[in-house]
Amino acid sequence: MSHFRNATRGGLSKSELEAVLRQVGAERYHIHHPFHHRMTSGALSKWEMQAWALNRYCYQAVIPRKDAMILAHAEDPAFRAAWRKRIEDHDGEDGWSGGIARWLYLATSLGLDTETVRSERLALPATRFAVGAYLSFCTNRTLLEAVASSLTEMFSPTIIDERVSAMLARYDYITEDTVAYFSRRPEQASRDADFALAYVLDHADTAERQQQAIDALVFKCDILWAMLDALQHAYGEPGNLPPGAFRPGAAR
Amino acid sequence: MSHFRNATRGGLSKSELEAVLRQVGAERYHIHHPFHHRMTSGALSKWEMQAWALNRYCYQAVIPRKDAMILAHAEDPAFRAAWRKRIEDHDGEDGWSGGIARWLYLATSLGLDTETVRSERLALPATRFAVGAYLSFCTNRTLLEAVASSLTEMFSPTIIDERVSAMLARYDYITEDTVAYFSRRPEQASRDADFALAYVLDHADTAERQQQAIDALVFKCDILWAMLDALQHAYGEPGNLPPGAFRPGAAR
């Protein structure tokens, strides 16, 4: 937790709390991760790009479940009505016409087959553990902490912008079509992040709760960071692939 | 899951199931992990040895909690009475005179301070996610699956033997005193593994339940493997330390 421990002694004003939350992102968001830098510099092999898409699918697929858990903990119908949009965004009208389906399209347009991606069975165990930790966090922590953990969306427009530009410019097998998932995300994420930030600033009304909100955002940054660590370790250097993980050209 | 998927089609005899379970260990137990090989060959820096002890503490500390979860799911008093010994082994008479205390002693005798280790706050997030996944598994899965996930103990006497011999022979700062934790483990683990294996062979009485038991052991091997992956990635090469993790000589 480094210097974000004990960040709220005596309590912070709303603008001070917002500044600390933004500082968490400035220091710990995965936009600073070496794997992301390798992606934006054009250094990923196609295999690594596939592994990234296949592993990240596990994260995308759990988003509506963690949002449903947040709905289940929310007593205010107006809060639920606002938060519900996130589930609609990811599942779409029929379950397979929203963000998850678009991510699946991204993965299959990289050459992966639908069943392999959807089954999640070739994902890295470390990916599954990180994604499971996120769902457990939203299950077991307070509503405030679960909402605060979503605040990484404050930082996502920049990383999406970097990612999409680089994917189109530096990887000749990637087209506008491949990255269609990202076209709607900045607008959705801004809407969602504004709502979540306002909620956190309103409800983190003691020093203890402010610290919980900060810790929740640090935790979420750790999740995203650990997912890229696992990819970098498994696919970035030879000889590190854990048993049972996705291999290039593997038809299973 | 590789070739352990669909391993039970049509159902296995007890001895066939035992053979498959032993094969899971032969292929996927972390005795085959590069970090373990580096430890036994004397290649770990003291910093890496400290990081291993500090991170592994998180695993040791959760063991009695996952065993309590197993107790909570067990309806048979005789089963509970046998399984309870595991909690006694780890917590000891007063909470700090069993296996956890001995692991803490191992860590502090490597130069770490008690509070740093016990707080778990400098552990790798990936360690926490893996350990959390183990606790969640024992919380959410069937009793059979939780018991089967403990079967890595069938393989632990060998890894402990390799570890202790190498620690004493190849690291001059390690003494018999440091590794006292391990002196009781082979006996305890054999007793526990015999009981758990007999339970699994008796209760995995359909092809489906046999597959669940195999999958649970694969899952547990993945947990142990991912913990060493995280150490190898963070500490085995420069520049990979995630934010907030244990650093050498850090006094926080």
Coordinates of C-alpha atoms in Angstrom, one line a residue:
Chain A
M1 CA 0.0 0.0 0.0
S2 CA 3.1 2.2 0.3
H3 CA 2.3 5.9 1.0
F4 CA -1.5 5.3 0.5
R5 CA -1.6 3.7 3.9
N6 CA -2.8 6.1 6.5
A7 CA -3.6 8.6 3.8
T8 CA -6.7 10.0 5.5
R9 CA -5.6 10.7 9.1
G10 CA -8.1 13.2 10.5
G11 CA -10.2 13.0 7.4
L12 CA -10.0 14.6 3.9
S13 CA -12.2 17.1 2.1
K14 CA -14.0 15.7 -1.0
S15 CA -11.5 17.4 -3.3
E16 CA -8.6 16.0 -1.2
L17 CA -10.0 12.5 -1.4
E18 CA -10.5 12.8 -5.1
A19 CA -6.9 14.0 -5.5
V20 CA -5.6 10.9 -3.5
L21 CA -7.8 8.6 -5.7
R22 CA -6.4 10.2 -8.9
Q23 CA -2.9 9.8 -7.4
V24 CA -3.5 6.1 -7.0
G25 CA -4.2 5.9 -10.7
A26 CA -1.3 8.1 -11.6
E27 CA 1.1 5.7 -9.8
R28 CA -0.5 2.3 -9.9
Y29 CA -2.8 2.0 -13.0
H30 CA -1.6 -0.7 -15.4
I31 CA -0.9 2.0 -18.1
H32 CA 2.5 1.9 -16.4
H33 CA 3.0 -1.8 -16.8
P34 CA 5.8 -3.1 -19.0
F35 CA 3.5 -5.4 -20.9
H36 CA 1.3 -2.4 -21.9
H37 CA 4.4 -0.6 -23.0
R38 CA 5.4 -3.5 -25.1
M39 CA 1.9 -3.6 -26.6
T40 CA 2.0 0.1 -27.5
S41 CA 5.5 0.0 -28.9
G42 CA 4.6 -2.8 -31.3
A43 CA 6.7 -5.4 -29.5
L44 CA 4.1 -8.1 -28.8
S45 CA 4.2 -11.3 -30.8
K46 CA 0.8 -12.3 -32.3
W47 CA 0.9 -15.1 -29.8
E48 CA 1.2 -12.7 -26.9
M49 CA -1.6 -10.6 -28.4
Q50 CA -3.8 -13.7 -28.5
A51 CA -2.9 -14.6 -25.0
W52 CA -3.7 -11.1 -23.8
A53 CA -7.2 -11.2 -25.5
L54 CA -7.9 -14.8 -24.2
N55 CA -6.9 -14.0 -20.6
R56 CA -8.6 -10.6 -20.5
Y57 CA -11.8 -12.3 -21.7
C58 CA -12.0 -13.9 -18.2
Y59 CA -12.0 -10.4 -16.7
Q60 CA -14.6 -9.1 -19.2
A61 CA -16.8 -12.1 -18.6
V62 CA -17.0 -11.5 -14.8
I63 CA -17.7 -7.8 -15.0
P64 CA -21.6 -8.1 -15.1
R65 CA -21.4 -10.7 -12.3
K66 CA -19.5 -8.3 -10.0
D67 CA -21.9 -5.5 -11.0
A68 CA -24.9 -7.8 -10.2
M69 CA -23.2 -8.4 -6.8
I70 CA -23.1 -4.6 -6.3
L71 CA -26.8 -4.3 -7.3
A72 CA -27.6 -7.0 -4.8
H73 CA -25.9 -5.0 -2.0
A74 CA -27.6 -1.7 -3.0
E75 CA -30.7 -0.7 -1.2
D76 CA -31.4 2.5 -3.1
P77 CA -33.5 1.9 -6.3
A78 CA -32.1 5.0 -8.0
F79 CA -28.6 3.7 -7.4
R80 CA -29.6 0.3 -8.8
A81 CA -31.2 1.8 -11.9
A82 CA -28.0 3.7 -12.7
W83 CA -25.7 0.8 -12.0
R84 CA -27.8 -1.6 -14.0
K85 CA -26.7 0.1 -17.2
R86 CA -23.3 -1.5 -16.7
I87 CA -24.8 -5.0 -16.9
E88 CA -26.8 -4.0 -20.0
D89 CA -23.6 -2.6 -21.6
H90 CA -21.7 -5.9 -21.1
D91 CA -24.5 -8.4 -21.8
G92 CA -26.5 -6.5 -24.4
E93 CA -30.0 -7.3 -25.3
D94 CA -29.7 -11.1 -25.3
G95 CA -26.4 -11.8 -23.4
W96 CA -24.3 -11.9 -26.6
S97 CA -24.7 -8.5 -28.1
G98 CA -22.8 -6.3 -25.6
G99 CA -19.3 -5.8 -24.5
I100 CA -18.6 -9.5 -23.8
A101 CA -19.6 -10.4 -27.3
R102 CA -17.5 -7.6 -28.7
W103 CA -14.5 -8.8 -26.7
L104 CA -15.1 -12.3 -27.9
Y105 CA -15.1 -10.9 -31.4
L106 CA -11.8 -9.2 -30.7
A107 CA -10.3 -12.5 -29.6
T108 CA -11.7 -14.6 -32.5
S109 CA -10.6 -12.0 -35.0
L110 CA -7.0 -12.5 -33.7
G111 CA -7.4 -16.2 -34.8
L112 CA -8.7 -17.8 -31.6
D113 CA -11.7 -20.0 -31.7
T114 CA -14.9 -19.1 -29.9
E115 CA -15.2 -22.2 -27.7
T116 CA -11.6 -21.9 -26.5
V117 CA -12.1 -18.3 -25.4
R118 CA -15.5 -18.8 -23.9
S119 CA -14.6 -21.9 -21.9
E120 CA -11.7 -19.9 -20.3
R121 CA -9.9 -23.2 -19.9
L122 CA -6.6 -22.2 -21.4
A123 CA -6.4 -19.0 -19.4
L124 CA -3.6 -18.6 -16.9
P125 CA -4.5 -19.8 -13.4
A126 CA -3.1 -16.4 -12.2
T127 CA -5.7 -14.7 -14.4
R128 CA -8.5 -16.7 -12.9
F129 CA -7.3 -16.1 -9.3
A130 CA -7.1 -12.3 -9.9
V131 CA -10.5 -12.2 -11.5
G132 CA -11.9 -14.4 -8.7
A133 CA -10.4 -12.0 -6.2
Y134 CA -12.3 -9.1 -7.8
L135 CA -15.6 -11.0 -7.6
S136 CA -15.0 -12.0 -4.0
F137 CA -14.1 -8.4 -3.1
C138 CA -17.4 -7.2 -4.5
T139 CA -19.2 -10.0 -2.7
N140 CA -17.6 -9.6 0.7
R141 CA -16.8 -5.9 1.1
T142 CA -19.1 -3.0 1.7
L143 CA -21.0 -1.3 -1.1
L144 CA -18.7 1.7 -0.8
E145 CA -15.6 -0.5 -1.3
A146 CA -17.1 -2.3 -4.3
V147 CA -18.0 1.0 -5.9
A148 CA -14.6 2.5 -5.2
S149 CA -12.9 -0.5 -6.8
S150 CA -14.6 0.4 -10.1
L151 CA -12.9 3.8 -10.1
T152 CA -10.1 2.5 -12.4
E153 CA -12.6 3.5 -15.1
M154 CA -11.5 7.1 -14.3
F155 CA -8.2 6.2 -16.0
S156 CA -9.4 3.9 -18.8
P157 CA -10.0 6.5 -21.6
T158 CA -6.3 7.2 -21.8
I159 CA -5.2 3.5 -21.8
I160 CA -7.8 2.7 -24.4
D161 CA -6.7 5.5 -26.6
E162 CA -3.0 4.4 -26.3
R163 CA -4.0 0.7 -26.9
V164 CA -6.3 1.3 -29.9
S165 CA -3.9 3.7 -31.7
A166 CA -1.0 1.3 -31.2
M167 CA -2.9 -1.8 -32.2
L168 CA -4.0 -0.2 -35.4
A169 CA -0.7 1.4 -36.2
R170 CA 1.7 -1.3 -35.2
Y171 CA 0.1 -4.7 -35.8
D172 CA -0.8 -5.3 -39.5
Y173 CA -3.3 -8.1 -38.6
I174 CA -5.5 -5.7 -36.6
T175 CA -8.2 -3.7 -38.2
E176 CA -10.9 -1.2 -37.0
D177 CA -13.2 -4.1 -36.9
T178 CA -11.0 -6.0 -34.4
V179 CA -11.0 -3.2 -31.9
A180 CA -14.7 -2.3 -32.2
Y181 CA -15.1 -3.3 -28.5
F182 CA -13.2 -0.1 -27.5
S183 CA -15.3 2.3 -29.6
R184 CA -18.1 2.6 -27.0
R185 CA -16.0 2.1 -23.9
P186 CA -14.6 5.7 -23.3
E187 CA -18.1 7.2 -23.3
Q188 CA -19.6 4.4 -21.1
A189 CA -16.6 4.5 -18.8
S190 CA -16.8 8.3 -18.3
R191 CA -20.5 8.1 -17.5
D192 CA -19.9 5.2 -15.1
A193 CA -16.8 6.7 -13.5
D194 CA -18.5 10.1 -12.9
F195 CA -21.4 8.3 -11.1
A196 CA -19.1 6.1 -9.1
L197 CA -16.8 8.9 -8.1
A198 CA -19.7 11.1 -6.9
Y199 CA -21.0 8.2 -4.9
V200 CA -17.6 7.5 -3.3
L201 CA -17.1 11.2 -2.4
D202 CA -20.5 11.4 -0.9
H203 CA -20.4 8.2 1.1
A204 CA -16.8 8.1 2.2
D205 CA -17.7 10.4 5.1
T206 CA -15.3 9.3 7.8
A207 CA -11.5 9.0 7.7
E208 CA -11.9 5.2 8.0
R209 CA -14.3 5.0 5.1
Q210 CA -12.1 7.2 3.0
Q211 CA -9.2 4.9 3.7
Q212 CA -11.3 1.9 2.7
A213 CA -12.1 3.6 -0.6
I214 CA -8.5 4.4 -1.3
D215 CA -7.5 0.8 -0.4
A216 CA -10.2 -0.5 -2.7
L217 CA -8.8 1.4 -5.6
V218 CA -5.3 0.2 -4.8
F219 CA -6.6 -3.3 -4.7
K220 CA -8.2 -3.0 -8.1
C221 CA -5.0 -1.6 -9.6
D222 CA -3.2 -4.6 -8.1
I223 CA -5.7 -6.9 -9.9
L224 CA -5.1 -5.3 -13.3
W225 CA -1.3 -5.2 -12.7
A226 CA -1.2 -8.8 -11.6
M227 CA -3.0 -9.9 -14.8
L228 CA -0.3 -8.2 -17.0
D229 CA 2.5 -9.6 -14.7
A230 CA 1.1 -13.1 -15.3
L231 CA 1.0 -12.5 -19.1
Q232 CA 4.5 -11.0 -19.2
H233 CA 5.9 -13.9 -17.1
A234 CA 4.2 -16.7 -19.0
Y235 CA 4.6 -15.3 -22.6
G236 CA 7.3 -12.7 -22.4
E237 CA 10.2 -15.0 -21.8
P238 CA 10.7 -18.6 -23.0
G239 CA 10.3 -21.6 -20.6
N240 CA 7.8 -20.0 -18.2
L241 CA 4.4 -21.3 -19.5
P242 CA 2.5 -22.9 -16.6
P243 CA 1.0 -26.4 -17.3
G244 CA -2.2 -26.3 -19.2
A245 CA -2.0 -22.7 -20.5
F246 CA -2.7 -21.5 -24.0
R247 CA 0.1 -22.3 -26.4
P248 CA 0.5 -21.0 -30.0
G249 CA -1.2 -23.1 -32.6
A250 CA -2.6 -25.5 -29.9
A251 CA -5.7 -27.1 -31.2
R252 CA -7.5 -28.4 -28.1
Chain B
M1 CA -6.5 -29.1 -17.6
S2 CA -4.8 -30.8 -20.6
H3 CA -5.1 -34.6 -20.6
F4 CA -6.7 -34.6 -17.1
R5 CA -10.0 -33.4 -18.7
N6 CA -12.4 -36.2 -19.4
A7 CA -10.1 -38.6 -17.5
T8 CA -12.9 -40.6 -15.9
R9 CA -15.2 -41.4 -18.9
G10 CA -17.2 -44.4 -17.8
G11 CA -15.8 -44.3 -14.3
L12 CA -12.6 -45.5 -12.7
S13 CA -11.8 -48.1 -10.2
K14 CA -10.3 -46.9 -6.9
S15 CA -6.8 -47.8 -7.9
E16 CA -7.2 -46.2 -11.3
L17 CA -8.4 -43.0 -9.7
E18 CA -5.5 -43.1 -7.3
A19 CA -3.2 -43.5 -10.2
V20 CA -4.6 -40.5 -12.0
L21 CA -4.3 -38.4 -8.9
R22 CA -0.7 -39.4 -8.4
Q23 CA -0.1 -38.6 -12.1
V24 CA -1.4 -35.1 -11.5
G25 CA 1.2 -34.6 -8.9
A26 CA 3.9 -36.2 -11.1
E27 CA 3.2 -33.6 -13.7
R28 CA 2.0 -30.5 -12.0
Y29 CA 3.2 -30.3 -8.5
H30 CA 5.5 -27.3 -7.9
I31 CA 8.5 -29.6 -7.3
H32 CA 8.9 -29.1 -11.0
H33 CA 8.8 -25.3 -10.9
P34 CA 12.0 -23.3 -11.9
F35 CA 11.9 -21.3 -8.7
H36 CA 12.1 -24.5 -6.6
H37 CA 14.9 -25.7 -8.8
R38 CA 16.7 -22.5 -8.2
M39 CA 16.2 -22.9 -4.5
T40 CA 17.6 -26.4 -4.4
S41 CA 20.6 -25.5 -6.6
G42 CA 21.6 -22.7 -4.2
A43 CA 20.8 -20.0 -6.7
L44 CA 18.4 -17.9 -4.7
S45 CA 19.6 -14.5 -3.4
K46 CA 18.9 -13.9 0.3
W47 CA 16.3 -11.4 -0.8
E48 CA 14.5 -14.0 -2.8
M49 CA 14.6 -16.4 0.1
Q50 CA 13.1 -13.7 2.3
A51 CA 10.5 -13.0 -0.3
W52 CA 9.6 -16.7 -0.6
A53 CA 9.2 -17.0 3.2
L54 CA 7.2 -13.7 3.5
N55 CA 4.8 -14.7 0.6
R56 CA 4.5 -18.3 1.7
Y57 CA 3.4 -17.0 5.1
C58 CA 0.1 -15.9 3.6
Y59 CA -0.5 -19.4 2.5
Q60 CA 0.4 -20.9 5.8
A61 CA -1.8 -18.4 7.6
V62 CA -4.9 -19.4 5.6
I63 CA -4.5 -23.1 6.0
P64 CA -6.4 -23.4 9.3
R65 CA -9.1 -21.2 7.9
K66 CA -9.7 -23.4 4.9
D67 CA -9.6 -26.4 7.2
A68 CA -12.2 -24.8 9.4
M69 CA -14.3 -24.2 6.3
I70 CA -14.0 -27.9 5.5
L71 CA -15.0 -28.8 9.1
A72 CA -18.0 -26.5 8.7
H73 CA -19.2 -28.5 5.6
A74 CA -18.6 -31.9 7.2
E75 CA -21.7 -33.6 8.7
D76 CA -19.8 -36.6 10.1
P77 CA -18.4 -36.1 13.6
A78 CA -15.7 -38.7 13.1
F79 CA -14.6 -36.9 9.9
R80 CA -14.5 -33.6 11.8
A81 CA -12.6 -35.1 14.7
A82 CA -9.9 -36.4 12.3
W83 CA -9.7 -33.2 10.2
R84 CA -9.6 -31.0 13.3
K85 CA -6.0 -32.2 14.0
R86 CA -4.9 -30.1 11.0
I87 CA -6.1 -26.9 12.7
E88 CA -4.4 -27.9 15.9
D89 CA -1.2 -28.6 14.0
H90 CA -1.1 -25.1 12.5
D91 CA -2.4 -23.0 15.4
G92 CA -1.0 -25.0 18.3
E93 CA -2.2 -24.7 21.8
D94 CA -2.7 -20.9 21.9
G95 CA -2.7 -19.9 18.2
W96 CA 1.1 -19.1 18.2
S97 CA 2.7 -22.4 19.1
G98 CA 2.0 -24.5 15.9
G99 CA 2.9 -24.5 12.3
I100 CA 2.1 -20.8 11.7
A101 CA 4.4 -19.7 14.5
R102 CA 7.1 -22.0 13.2
W103 CA 6.8 -20.5 9.7
L104 CA 6.9 -17.0 11.3
Y105 CA 10.1 -18.1 13.0
L106 CA 11.5 -19.3 9.7
A107 CA 10.8 -15.9 8.2
T108 CA 12.2 -13.8 11.1
S109 CA 15.3 -16.0 11.3
L110 CA 15.9 -14.9 7.7
G111 CA 16.0 -11.3 8.9
L112 CA 12.4 -10.2 8.4
D113 CA 10.6 -8.6 11.2
T114 CA 7.5 -10.2 12.8
E115 CA 5.0 -7.4 12.2
T116 CA 6.0 -7.1 8.5
V117 CA 5.4 -10.8 8.0
R118 CA 2.2 -11.1 10.0
S119 CA 0.6 -8.1 8.5
E120 CA 1.0 -9.7 5.0
R121 CA 1.1 -6.1 3.6
L122 CA 4.3 -6.5 1.6
A123 CA 3.2 -9.8 0.0
L124 CA 2.7 -9.9 -3.8
P125 CA -0.9 -9.3 -4.8
A126 CA -0.7 -12.4 -6.9
T127 CA 0.1 -14.4 -3.7
R128 CA -3.0 -12.9 -2.0
F129 CA -5.2 -13.7 -5.0
A130 CA -3.9 -17.3 -5.2
V131 CA -4.4 -17.9 -1.4
G132 CA -7.8 -16.2 -1.6
A133 CA -8.8 -18.5 -4.5
Y134 CA -7.9 -21.5 -2.3
L135 CA -10.1 -20.3 0.6
S136 CA -12.9 -19.5 -1.8
F137 CA -12.6 -22.9 -3.4
C138 CA -13.0 -24.6 0.0
T139 CA -15.9 -22.3 0.8
N140 CA -17.8 -22.7 -2.4
R141 CA -17.2 -26.2 -3.6
T142 CA -18.3 -29.6 -2.3
L143 CA -16.7 -31.3 0.6
L144 CA -15.2 -33.9 -1.7
E145 CA -13.6 -31.2 -3.9
A146 CA -12.2 -29.4 -0.8
V147 CA -10.8 -32.6 0.5
A148 CA -9.3 -33.5 -2.9
S149 CA -7.6 -30.1 -3.1
S150 CA -5.6 -31.1 0.0
L151 CA -4.1 -34.1 -1.7
T152 CA -1.0 -32.1 -2.7
E153 CA 0.1 -33.3 0.7
M154 CA 0.7 -36.7 -0.9
F155 CA 3.6 -35.2 -2.7
S156 CA 5.0 -32.9 0.1
P157 CA 7.4 -35.2 1.9
T158 CA 9.6 -35.2 -1.2
I159 CA 9.6 -31.5 -1.8
I160 CA 10.2 -30.8 1.9
D161 CA 13.2 -33.2 1.8
E162 CA 14.7 -31.5 -1.2
R163 CA 14.0 -28.1 0.2
V164 CA 15.5 -28.7 3.7
S165 CA 18.6 -30.5 2.4
A166 CA 19.3 -27.7 0.0
M167 CA 18.6 -24.9 2.4
L168 CA 21.0 -26.3 5.0
A169 CA 23.7 -27.3 2.5
R170 CA 23.7 -24.3 0.1
Y171 CA 22.8 -21.2 2.1
D172 CA 25.2 -20.5 4.9
Y173 CA 22.7 -18.2 6.8
I174 CA 20.3 -21.1 7.3
T175 CA 20.5 -23.4 10.3
E176 CA 18.6 -26.4 11.6
D177 CA 16.8 -23.9 13.8
T178 CA 15.5 -22.0 10.8
V179 CA 13.9 -25.0 9.2
A180 CA 12.3 -26.4 12.3
Y181 CA 8.9 -25.9 10.7
F182 CA 9.6 -28.7 8.3
S183 CA 10.7 -31.3 10.9
R184 CA 7.1 -32.2 11.9
R185 CA 5.5 -31.8 8.5
P186 CA 6.3 -35.0 6.7
E187 CA 4.7 -37.1 9.5
Q188 CA 1.6 -34.8 9.7
A189 CA 1.3 -34.6 6.0
S190 CA 1.5 -38.4 5.6
R191 CA -1.2 -39.0 8.2
D192 CA -3.4 -36.3 6.7
A193 CA -2.9 -37.4 3.1
D194 CA -3.7 -41.0 3.9
F195 CA -7.0 -39.9 5.5
A196 CA -7.9 -37.5 2.7
L197 CA -7.0 -40.0 -0.1
A198 CA -9.1 -42.7 1.6
Y199 CA -12.0 -40.2 1.8
V200 CA -11.7 -39.2 -1.8
L201 CA -11.5 -42.8 -3.1
D202 CA -14.5 -43.7 -1.1
H203 CA -16.7 -40.7 -1.9
A204 CA -15.8 -40.1 -5.6
D205 CA -18.2 -42.8 -6.5
T206 CA -19.4 -41.5 -9.9
A207 CA -17.4 -40.6 -13.0
E208 CA -18.5 -37.0 -12.5
R209 CA -17.3 -36.9 -8.9
Q210 CA -14.1 -38.6 -9.8
Q211 CA -13.5 -35.8 -12.4
Q212 CA -14.3 -33.2 -9.8
A213 CA -11.7 -34.7 -7.5
I214 CA -9.1 -34.7 -10.2
D215 CA -9.9 -31.1 -11.2
A216 CA -9.6 -30.1 -7.6
L217 CA -6.1 -31.5 -7.3
V218 CA -5.1 -29.8 -10.6
F219 CA -6.6 -26.5 -9.3
K220 CA -4.5 -26.9 -6.1
C221 CA -1.4 -27.6 -8.1
D222 CA -2.1 -24.4 -10.1
I223 CA -2.3 -22.4 -6.8
L224 CA 1.1 -23.6 -5.7
W225 CA 2.6 -23.1 -9.1
A226 CA 1.2 -19.6 -9.5
M227 CA 2.7 -18.6 -6.2
L228 CA 6.2 -19.6 -7.4
D229 CA 5.5 -17.9 -10.8
A230 CA 4.8 -14.7 -9.0
L231 CA 8.0 -14.9 -7.0
Q232 CA 10.1 -15.8 -10.0
H233 CA 8.6 -12.9 -12.0
A234 CA 8.9 -10.3 -9.3
Y235 CA 12.2 -11.3 -7.8
G236 CA 13.9 -13.4 -10.4
E237 CA 14.6 -10.7 -12.9
P238 CA 15.2 -6.9 -12.4
G239 CA 12.5 -4.4 -13.1
N240 CA 9.5 -6.5 -12.4
L241 CA 8.6 -5.7 -8.8
P242 CA 5.0 -4.7 -8.6
P243 CA 4.1 -1.5 -6.7
G244 CA 4.0 -1.9 -2.9
A245 CA 5.8 -5.3 -2.8
F246 CA 8.6 -6.3 -0.4
R247 CA 12.0 -4.8 -1.3
P248 CA 15.3 -5.7 0.2
G249 CA 16.3 -3.6 3.2
A250 CA 13.0 -1.8 3.1
A251 CA 12.0 -0.6 6.5
R252 CA 8.3 0.2 6.4

